[in-house]
CSV table of N, CA and C in Angstrom, one decimal:
chain,number,residue,atom,x,y,z
U,1149,MET,N,-139.7,293.1,98.0
U,1149,MET,CA,-138.3,293.6,98.0
U,1149,MET,C,-137.3,292.6,98.4
U,1150,ALA,N,-137.7,291.7,99.3
U,1150,ALA,CA,-136.8,290.6,99.8
U,1150,ALA,C,-136.4,289.7,98.6
U,1151,GLN,N,-137.4,289.5,97.7
U,1151,GLN,CA,-137.1,288.6,96.5
U,1151,GLN,C,-136.1,289.3,95.7
U,1152,SER,N,-136.2,290.6,95.5
U,1152,SER,CA,-135.2,291.3,94.7
U,1152,SER,C,-133.9,291.3,95.3
U,1153,SER,N,-133.8,291.4,96.6
U,1153,SER,CA,-132.5,291.4,97.3
U,1153,SER,C,-131.9,290.0,97.2
U,1154,ALA,N,-132.7,289.0,97.3
U,1154,ALA,CA,-132.2,287.6,97.2
U,1154,ALA,C,-131.7,287.4,95.8
U,1155,LEU,N,-132.4,287.9,94.8
U,1155,LEU,CA,-132.0,287.7,93.4
U,1155,LEU,C,-130.8,288.5,93.1
U,1156,ASP,N,-130.7,289.7,93.7
U,1156,ASP,CA,-129.4,290.4,93.5
U,1156,ASP,C,-128.2,289.7,94.1
U,1157,THR,N,-128.4,289.1,95.3
U,1157,THR,CA,-127.4,288.3,95.9
U,1157,THR,C,-127.0,287.1,95.0
U,1158,LEU,N,-128.0,286.4,94.4
U,1158,LEU,CA,-127.7,285.3,93.5
U,1158,LEU,C,-126.9,285.8,92.3
U,1159,ILE,N,-127.3,287.0,91.8
U,1159,ILE,CA,-126.7,287.5,90.6
U,1159,ILE,C,-125.2,287.9,90.9
U,1160,ASP,N,-125.0,288.5,92.1
U,1160,ASP,CA,-123.6,288.8,92.5
U,1160,ASP,C,-122.8,287.5,92.7
U,1161,LEU,N,-123.3,286.5,93.3
U,1161,LEU,CA,-122.6,285.3,93.5
U,1161,LEU,C,-122.3,284.6,92.1
U,1162,ALA,N,-123.3,284.6,91.2
U,1162,ALA,CA,-123.1,284.1,89.9
U,1162,ALA,C,-122.0,284.8,89.1
U,1163,GLN,N,-122.0,286.2,89.3
U,1163,GLN,CA,-121.0,287.0,88.6
U,1163,GLN,C,-119.6,286.7,89.1
U,1164,ARG,N,-119.5,286.5,90.4
U,1164,ARG,CA,-118.2,286.1,91.0
U,1164,ARG,C,-117.7,284.8,90.5
U,1165,GLU,N,-118.7,283.8,90.4
U,1165,GLU,CA,-118.4,282.5,89.9
U,1165,GLU,C,-117.9,282.5,88.5
U,1166,SER,N,-118.7,283.3,87.7
U,1166,SER,CA,-118.3,283.4,86.3
U,1166,SER,C,-116.9,284.1,86.1
U,1167,ASP,N,-116.7,285.1,86.9
U,1167,ASP,CA,-115.3,285.8,86.8
U,1167,ASP,C,-114.2,284.8,87.2
U,1168,ASN,N,-114.5,284.0,88.2
U,1168,ASN,CA,-113.5,283.0,88.7
U,1168,ASN,C,-113.3,282.0,87.6
U,1169,ARG,N,-114.4,281.5,87.0
U,1169,ARG,CA,-114.3,280.5,85.9
U,1169,ARG,C,-113.5,281.1,84.7
U,1170,ALA,N,-113.8,282.3,84.4
U,1170,ALA,CA,-113.1,283.0,83.3
U,1170,ALA,C,-111.6,283.1,83.5
U,1171,LYS,N,-111.2,283.4,84.8
U,1171,LYS,CA,-109.8,283.4,85.1
U,1171,LYS,C,-109.1,282.0,85.0
U,1172,ARG,N,-109.9,281.0,85.4
U,1172,ARG,CA,-109.4,279.6,85.3
U,1172,ARG,C,-109.3,279.2,83.8
U,1173,LEU,N,-110.2,279.6,83.0
U,1173,LEU,CA,-110.2,279.3,81.6
U,1173,LEU,C,-109.0,280.0,81.0
U,1174,GLY,N,-108.8,281.3,81.3
U,1174,GLY,CA,-107.6,282.0,80.8
U,1174,GLY,C,-106.3,281.3,81.1
U,1175,ALA,N,-106.2,280.8,82.4
U,1175,ALA,CA,-105.0,280.1,82.8
U,1175,ALA,C,-104.8,278.8,82.0
U,1176,ALA,N,-105.9,278.1,81.8
U,1176,ALA,CA,-105.9,276.9,81.1
U,1176,ALA,C,-105.5,277.1,79.6
U,1177,LEU,N,-106.0,278.1,79.0
U,1177,LEU,CA,-105.7,278.5,77.6
U,1177,LEU,C,-104.2,278.9,77.5
U,1178,LYS,N,-103.7,279.6,78.5
U,1178,LYS,CA,-102.3,280.0,78.6
U,1178,LYS,C,-101.4,278.8,78.7
U,1179,ALA,N,-101.8,277.8,79.4
U,1179,ALA,CA,-101.0,276.5,79.6
U,1179,ALA,C,-101.0,275.8,78.2
U,1180,VAL,N,-102.0,275.8,77.5
U,1180,VAL,CA,-102.0,275.2,76.1
U,1180,VAL,C,-101.1,276.0,75.2
U,1181,GLU,N,-101.2,277.3,75.3
U,1181,GLU,CA,-100.3,278.1,74.4
U,1181,GLU,C,-98.8,277.9,74.8
U,1182,ASP,N,-98.5,277.9,76.1
U,1182,ASP,CA,-97.1,277.7,76.5
U,1182,ASP,C,-96.6,276.3,76.1
U,1183,GLY,N,-97.5,275.3,76.2
U,1183,GLY,CA,-97.1,273.9,75.8
U,1183,GLY,C,-96.8,273.9,74.3
U,1184,GLU,N,-97.7,274.6,73.5
U,1184,GLU,CA,-97.4,274.6,72.1
U,1184,GLU,C,-96.1,275.3,71.7
U,1185,GLN,N,-95.8,276.4,72.4
U,1185,GLN,CA,-94.6,277.1,72.2
U,1185,GLN,C,-93.4,276.2,72.5
U,1186,LYS,N,-93.5,275.4,73.6
U,1186,LYS,CA,-92.4,274.5,74.0
U,1186,LYS,C,-92.2,273.4,72.9
U,1187,LEU,N,-93.4,272.9,72.4
U,1187,LEU,CA,-93.3,271.9,71.4
U,1187,LEU,C,-92.6,272.4,70.1
U,1188,GLN,N,-93.0,273.7,69.7
U,1188,GLN,CA,-92.3,274.3,68.6
U,1188,GLN,C,-90.8,274.4,68.8
U,1189,MET,N,-90.4,274.8,70.0
U,1189,MET,CA,-89.0,274.9,70.4
U,1189,MET,C,-88.3,273.6,70.2
U,1190,LEU,N,-88.9,272.5,70.8
U,1190,LEU,CA,-88.4,271.2,70.7
U,1190,LEU,C,-88.3,270.7,69.3
U,1191,ASN,N,-89.3,271.0,68.5
U,1191,ASN,CA,-89.2,270.6,67.0
U,1191,ASN,C,-88.1,271.3,66.3
U,1192,GLY,N,-87.9,272.6,66.7
U,1192,GLY,CA,-86.8,273.4,66.1
U,1192,GLY,C,-85.5,272.8,66.5
U,1193,TYR,N,-85.3,272.4,67.7
U,1193,TYR,CA,-84.1,271.8,68.2
U,1193,TYR,C,-83.8,270.5,67.4
U,1194,ARG,N,-84.9,269.7,67.3
U,1194,ARG,CA,-84.7,268.4,66.5
U,1194,ARG,C,-84.3,268.7,65.1
U,1195,ASP,N,-85.0,269.6,64.4
U,1195,ASP,CA,-84.7,269.9,63.0
U,1195,ASP,C,-83.3,270.4,62.9
U,1196,ASP,N,-82.9,271.3,63.8
U,1196,ASP,CA,-81.5,271.8,63.7
U,1196,ASP,C,-80.5,270.7,63.9
U,1197,TYR,N,-80.8,269.9,64.9
U,1197,TYR,CA,-79.8,268.8,65.2
U,1197,TYR,C,-79.8,267.8,64.0
U,1198,ALA,N,-80.9,267.5,63.4
U,1198,ALA,CA,-80.9,266.7,62.2
U,1198,ALA,C,-80.1,267.2,61.1
U,1199,ARG,N,-80.2,268.6,60.9
U,1199,ARG,CA,-79.4,269.2,59.9
U,1199,ARG,C,-77.9,269.1,60.2
U,1200,LYS,N,-77.6,269.2,61.5
U,1200,LYS,CA,-76.2,269.1,61.9
U,1200,LYS,C,-75.7,267.6,61.6
U,1201,LEU,N,-76.6,266.7,61.9
U,1201,LEU,CA,-76.2,265.3,61.6
U,1201,LEU,C,-76.0,265.1,60.1
U,1202,ASP,N,-76.9,265.6,59.3
U,1202,ASP,CA,-76.7,265.5,57.8
U,1202,ASP,C,-75.3,266.1,57.4
U,1203,ALA,N,-75.0,267.3,57.9
U,1203,ALA,CA,-73.8,268.0,57.6
U,1203,ALA,C,-72.6,267.2,58.1
U,1204,ALA,N,-72.7,266.6,59.3
U,1204,ALA,CA,-71.6,265.8,59.8
U,1204,ALA,C,-71.4,264.5,59.0
U,1205,GLN,N,-72.5,263.9,58.5
U,1205,GLN,CA,-72.4,262.7,57.7
U,1205,GLN,C,-71.7,263.0,56.3
U,1206,GLN,N,-72.0,264.2,55.8
U,1206,GLN,CA,-71.4,264.6,54.5
U,1206,GLN,C,-70.0,264.9,54.7
U,1207,ALA,N,-69.6,265.4,55.8
U,1207,ALA,CA,-68.2,265.7,56.1
U,1207,ALA,C,-67.4,264.5,56.5
U,1208,GLY,N,-68.1,263.4,56.9
U,1208,GLY,CA,-67.5,262.2,57.5
U,1208,GLY,C,-67.6,262.2,59.0
U,1209,ILE,N,-68.2,261.1,59.5
U,1209,ILE,CA,-68.5,261.1,60.9
U,1209,ILE,C,-68.1,259.7,61.4
U,1210,THR,N,-67.6,259.6,62.6
U,1210,THR,CA,-67.2,258.4,63.2
U,1210,THR,C,-68.5,257.6,63.7
U,1211,PRO,N,-68.5,256.3,63.8
U,1211,PRO,CA,-69.6,255.6,64.3
U,1211,PRO,C,-70.0,256.0,65.7
U,1212,PHE,N,-69.0,256.3,66.5
U,1212,PHE,CA,-69.3,256.8,67.9
U,1212,PHE,C,-70.1,258.1,67.9
U,1213,ALA,N,-69.6,259.1,67.1
U,1213,ALA,CA,-70.3,260.3,66.9
U,1213,ALA,C,-71.7,260.2,66.4
U,1214,TYR,N,-71.9,259.3,65.4
U,1214,TYR,CA,-73.2,259.0,64.8
U,1214,TYR,C,-74.1,258.4,65.9
U,1215,GLN,N,-73.6,257.5,66.7
U,1215,GLN,CA,-74.4,257.0,67.8
U,1215,GLN,C,-74.9,258.1,68.8
U,1216,ASN,N,-74.0,259.0,69.1
U,1216,ASN,CA,-74.3,260.1,70.0
U,1216,ASN,C,-75.4,261.0,69.4
U,1217,PHE,N,-75.3,261.3,68.1
U,1217,PHE,CA,-76.3,262.1,67.4
U,1217,PHE,C,-77.6,261.4,67.5
U,1218,MET,N,-77.6,260.1,67.1
U,1218,MET,CA,-78.9,259.3,67.1
U,1218,MET,C,-79.5,259.2,68.5
U,1219,ALA,N,-78.7,259.0,69.5
U,1219,ALA,CA,-79.1,259.0,70.9
U,1219,ALA,C,-79.8,260.3,71.3
U,1220,PHE,N,-79.1,261.4,71.0
U,1220,PHE,CA,-79.7,262.7,71.3
U,1220,PHE,C,-81.0,262.9,70.5
U,1221,LEU,N,-81.0,262.6,69.2
U,1221,LEU,CA,-82.3,262.7,68.5
U,1221,LEU,C,-83.4,261.9,69.1
U,1222,GLY,N,-83.0,260.7,69.6
U,1222,GLY,CA,-84.0,259.8,70.2
U,1222,GLY,C,-84.6,260.5,71.5
U,1223,LYS,N,-83.7,261.2,72.3
U,1223,LYS,CA,-84.1,261.9,73.5
U,1223,LYS,C,-85.0,263.0,73.1
U,1224,LEU,N,-84.7,263.7,72.0
U,1224,LEU,CA,-85.6,264.8,71.6
U,1224,LEU,C,-86.9,264.3,71.1
U,1225,GLU,N,-87.0,263.2,70.4
U,1225,GLU,CA,-88.2,262.6,70.0
U,1225,GLU,C,-89.1,262.2,71.2
U,1226,THR,N,-88.4,261.7,72.3
U,1226,THR,CA,-89.1,261.3,73.5
U,1226,THR,C,-89.7,262.6,74.2
U,1227,ALA,N,-88.9,263.6,74.2
U,1227,ALA,CA,-89.4,264.9,74.8
U,1227,ALA,C,-90.5,265.5,74.0
U,1228,ILE,N,-90.4,265.4,72.6
U,1228,ILE,CA,-91.5,265.9,71.8
U,1228,ILE,C,-92.8,265.1,72.0
U,1229,ASN,N,-92.7,263.8,72.1
U,1229,ASN,CA,-93.9,263.0,72.3
U,1229,ASN,C,-94.5,263.3,73.7
U,1230,GLY,N,-93.6,263.5,74.7
U,1230,GLY,CA,-94.1,263.9,76.0
U,1230,GLY,C,-94.8,265.2,76.0
U,1231,GLN,N,-94.2,266.1,75.3
U,1231,GLN,CA,-94.8,267.5,75.2
U,1231,GLN,C,-96.2,267.4,74.5
U,1232,LYS,N,-96.3,266.6,73.5
U,1232,LYS,CA,-97.6,266.4,72.8
U,1232,LYS,C,-98.6,265.9,73.8
U,1233,GLU,N,-98.2,265.0,74.7
U,1233,GLU,CA,-99.2,264.5,75.8
U,1233,GLU,C,-99.5,265.6,76.8
U,1234,VAL,N,-98.5,266.5,77.1
U,1234,VAL,CA,-98.8,267.6,78.0
U,1234,VAL,C,-99.8,268.5,77.3
U,1235,ILE,N,-99.7,268.8,76.0
U,1235,ILE,CA,-100.6,269.6,75.3
U,1235,ILE,C,-102.0,269.0,75.3
U,1236,LYS,N,-102.1,267.7,75.0
U,1236,LYS,CA,-103.4,267.1,75.0
U,1236,LYS,C,-104.1,267.2,76.3
U,1237,HIS,N,-103.3,267.0,77.4
U,1237,HIS,CA,-103.9,267.2,78.8
U,1237,HIS,C,-104.3,268.6,79.0
U,1238,ALA,N,-103.5,269.6,78.6
U,1238,ALA,CA,-103.8,271.0,78.8
U,1238,ALA,C,-105.1,271.4,77.9
U,1239,GLU,N,-105.2,270.8,76.7
U,1239,GLU,CA,-106.4,271.1,75.9
U,1239,GLU,C,-107.6,270.5,76.5
U,1240,PHE,N,-107.5,269.3,77.1
U,1240,PHE,CA,-108.7,268.7,77.8
U,1240,PHE,C,-109.1,269.6,78.9
U,1241,LYS,N,-108.1,270.0,79.7
U,1241,LYS,CA,-108.4,270.9,80.9
U,1241,LYS,C,-109.0,272.2,80.4
U,1242,ALA,N,-108.5,272.8,79.4
U,1242,ALA,CA,-109.1,274.0,78.9
U,1242,ALA,C,-110.5,273.8,78.4
U,1243,GLU,N,-110.8,272.7,77.8
U,1243,GLU,CA,-112.2,272.5,77.3
U,1243,GLU,C,-113.1,272.3,78.5
U,1244,MET,N,-112.6,271.6,79.6
U,1244,MET,CA,-113.5,271.5,80.8
U,1244,MET,C,-113.7,272.8,81.4
U,1245,GLU,N,-112.7,273.7,81.5
U,1245,GLU,CA,-112.8,275.0,82.0
U,1245,GLU,C,-113.8,275.9,81.2
U,1246,ARG,N,-113.7,275.7,79.9
U,1246,ARG,CA,-114.6,276.4,79.0
U,1246,ARG,C,-116.0,276.1,79.2
U,1247,LYS,N,-116.3,274.8,79.4
U,1247,LYS,CA,-117.7,274.3,79.6
U,1247,LYS,C,-118.1,274.8,81.0
U,1248,ALA,N,-117.3,274.8,82.0
U,1248,ALA,CA,-117.7,275.3,83.3
U,1248,ALA,C,-118.0,276.8,83.3
U,1249,TRP,N,-117.2,277.5,82.5
U,1249,TRP,CA,-117.4,279.0,82.4
U,1249,TRP,C,-118.7,279.2,81.7
U,1250,GLN,N,-119.0,278.5,80.6
U,1250,GLN,CA,-120.2,278.7,79.8
U,1250,GLN,C,-121.4,278.4,80.7
U,1251,GLU,N,-121.3,277.3,81.5
U,1251,GLU,CA,-122.4,277.0,82.4
U,1251,GLU,C,-122.6,278.1,83.5
U,1252,SER,N,-121.6,278.6,84.0
U,1252,SER,CA,-121.7,279.7,85.0
U,1252,SER,C,-122.3,281.0,84.3
U,1253,GLU,N,-121.9,281.2,83.1
U,1253,GLU,CA,-122.5,282.3,82.3
U,1253,GLU,C,-124.0,282.1,82.1
U,1254,ARG,N,-124.4,280.9,81.8
U,1254,ARG,CA,-125.8,280.6,81.6
U,1254,ARG,C,-126.6,280.9,82.8
U,1255,LYS,N,-126.0,280.5,84.0
U,1255,LYS,CA,-126.7,280.7,85.3
U,1255,LYS,C,-126.8,282.2,85.6
U,1256,ARG,N,-125.7,282.9,85.3
U,1256,ARG,CA,-125.7,284.3,85.6
U,1256,ARG,C,-126.8,285.0,84.7
U,1257,LEU,N,-126.8,284.7,83.5
U,1257,LEU,CA,-127.8,285.3,82.5
U,1257,LEU,C,-129.2,284.9,82.9
U,1258,SER,N,-129.4,283.7,83.4
U,1258,SER,CA,-130.8,283.4,83.7
U,1258,SER,C,-131.3,284.2,84.9
U,1259,TYR,N,-130.4,284.4,85.9
U,1259,TYR,CA,-130.7,285.3,87.0
U,1259,TYR,C,-131.0,286.7,86.6
U,1260,ARG,N,-130.2,287.2,85.6
U,1260,ARG,CA,-130.5,288.5,85.1
U,1260,ARG,C,-131.8,288.6,84.4
U,1261,THR,N,-132.1,287.5,83.6
U,1261,THR,CA,-133.4,287.5,83.0
U,1261,THR,C,-134.6,287.5,84.0
U,1262,LEU,N,-134.4,286.8,85.1
U,1262,LEU,CA,-135.5,286.8,86.1
U,1262,LEU,C,-135.6,288.2,86.7
U,1263,THR,N,-134.5,288.9,86.9
U,1263,THR,CA,-134.6,290.2,87.4
U,1263,THR,C,-135.3,291.2,86.4
U,1264,GLU,N,-135.0,291.0,85.1
U,1264,GLU,CA,-135.6,291.9,84.1
U,1264,GLU,C,-137.1,291.6,84.0
U,1265,ARG,N,-137.5,290.3,84.1
U,1265,ARG,CA,-138.9,290.0,84.1
U,1265,ARG,C,-139.6,290.5,85.3
U,1266,ALA,N,-139.0,290.4,86.5
U,1266,ALA,CA,-139.6,291.0,87.7
U,1266,ALA,C,-139.8,292.5,87.6
U,1267,ALA,N,-138.8,293.1,87.0
U,1267,ALA,CA,-138.9,294.6,86.8
U,1267,ALA,C,-140.0,295.0,85.8
U,1268,ALA,N,-140.1,294.2,84.8
U,1268,ALA,CA,-141.1,294.5,83.8
U,1268,ALA,C,-142.5,294.2,84.4
U,1269,GLN,N,-142.6,293.2,85.2
U,1269,GLN,CA,-143.9,292.9,85.8
U,1269,GLN,C,-144.3,294.0,86.8
U,1270,LYS,N,-143.3,294.5,87.6
U,1270,LYS,CA,-143.6,295.6,88.5
U,1270,LYS,C,-144.0,296.8,87.8
U,1271,LEU,N,-143.3,297.1,86.7
U,1271,LEU,CA,-143.6,298.3,85.9
U,1271,LEU,C,-145.1,298.2,85.3
U,1272,ALA,N,-145.4,297.0,84.8
U,1272,ALA,CA,-146.8,296.8,84.3
U,1272,ALA,C,-147.8,297.0,85.4
U,1273,ILE,N,-147.6,296.5,86.6
U,1273,ILE,CA,-148.5,296.7,87.7
U,1273,ILE,C,-148.6,298.2,88.1
U,1274,ASP,N,-147.4,298.8,88.2
U,1274,ASP,CA,-147.4,300.3,88.5
U,1274,ASP,C,-148.2,301.1,87.4
U,1275,ASN,N,-148.0,300.7,86.2
U,1275,ASN,CA,-148.7,301.4,85.1
U,1275,ASN,C,-150.2,301.2,85.2
U,1276,LYS,N,-150.6,300.0,85.5
U,1276,LYS,CA,-152.0,299.7,85.7
U,1276,LYS,C,-152.6,300.5,86.8
U,1277,ARG,N,-151.9,300.6,87.9
U,1277,ARG,CA,-152.3,301.3,89.1
U,1277,ARG,C,-152.4,302.8,88.8
U,1278,ASP,N,-151.4,303.3,88.1
U,1278,ASP,CA,-151.4,304.7,87.7
U,1278,ASP,C,-152.6,305.0,86.8
U,1279,GLN,N,-152.8,304.1,85.8
U,1279,GLN,CA,-153.9,304.3,84.9
U,1279,GLN,C,-155.3,304.3,85.6
U,1280,LYS,N,-155.4,303.4,86.6
U,1280,LYS,CA,-156.7,303.3,87.3
U,1280,LYS,C,-156.9,304.6,88.1
U,1281,MET,N,-155.8,305.1,88.7
U,1281,MET,CA,-155.9,306.4,89.5
U,1281,MET,C,-156.3,307.5,88.5
U,1282,MET,N,-155.7,307.6,87.3
U,1282,MET,CA,-156.1,308.6,86.4
U,1282,MET,C,-157.5,308.5,85.9
U,1283,ASP,N,-158.0,307.2,85.7
U,1283,ASP,CA,-159.4,307.0,85.3
U,1283,ASP,C,-160.3,307.4,86.4
U,1284,ASP,N,-160.0,307.1,87.7
U,1284,ASP,CA,-160.8,307.5,88.8
U,1284,ASP,C,-160.9,309.0,88.9
U,1285,PHE,N,-159.7,309.6,88.8
U,1285,PHE,CA,-159.6,311.1,88.9
U,1285,PHE,C,-160.5,311.7,87.8
U,1286,ALA,N,-160.4,311.2,86.6
U,1286,ALA,CA,-161.1,311.7,85.4
U,1286,ALA,C,-162.6,311.5,85.7
U,1287,ALA,N,-163.0,310.4,86.2
U,1287,ALA,CA,-164.4,310.1,86.5
U,1287,ALA,C,-165.0,311.1,87.6
U,1288,ARG,N,-164.2,311.3,88.6
U,1288,ARG,CA,-164.6,312.2,89.7
U,1288,ARG,C,-164.8,313.6,89.1
U,1289,SER,N,-163.8,314.0,88.3
U,1289,SER,CA,-163.8,315.4,87.7
U,1289,SER,C,-165.0,315.5,86.8
U,1290,ALA,N,-165.4,314.5,86.1
U,1290,ALA,CA,-166.5,314.5,85.2
U,1290,ALA,C,-167.8,314.6,86.0
U,1291,ARG,N,-167.9,313.9,87.2
U,1291,ARG,CA,-169.1,314.0,88.0
U,1291,ARG,C,-169.2,315.3,88.6
U,1292,ARG,N,-168.2,316.0,89.0
U,1292,ARG,CA,-168.2,317.3,89.7
U,1292,ARG,C,-168.7,318.3,88.7
U,1293,SER,N,-168.2,318.2,87.5
U,1293,SER,CA,-168.5,319.2,86.5
U,1293,SER,C,-170.0,319.0,85.9
U,1294,SER,N,-170.6,317.9,86.2
U,1294,SER,CA,-172.0,317.7,85.7
U,1294,SER,C,-173.0,318.3,86.6
């Protein structure tokens, strides 16, 4: 019974660890999603601003205004490249969290398998004992009736 209790404790601890890892994985995946949304937003700003530059060039633009457009587009490109790095880091972290969660799940499932094996073994022993008692009872009954 003590083995079962110890195994139950291990299963409980493994379940808590797995739940914690799943939450961390969820947060990491959310960070990737948020980063990708921000990148889309920055790309949208850049595209809109590039269209504005094209329209301004067709309408006629001063060299100073052109420099301002180009400087701002350069800053947007820098922000986009920085955001791509943020996403790469978030994806790496998410992959590490996924692996940690999978490992905790394997541990949890192995403990559960041990519990199931122990229960099956106990059931087999109990069935054998019950069968022996039935056989003994049948043998005694047969001797009495002879």
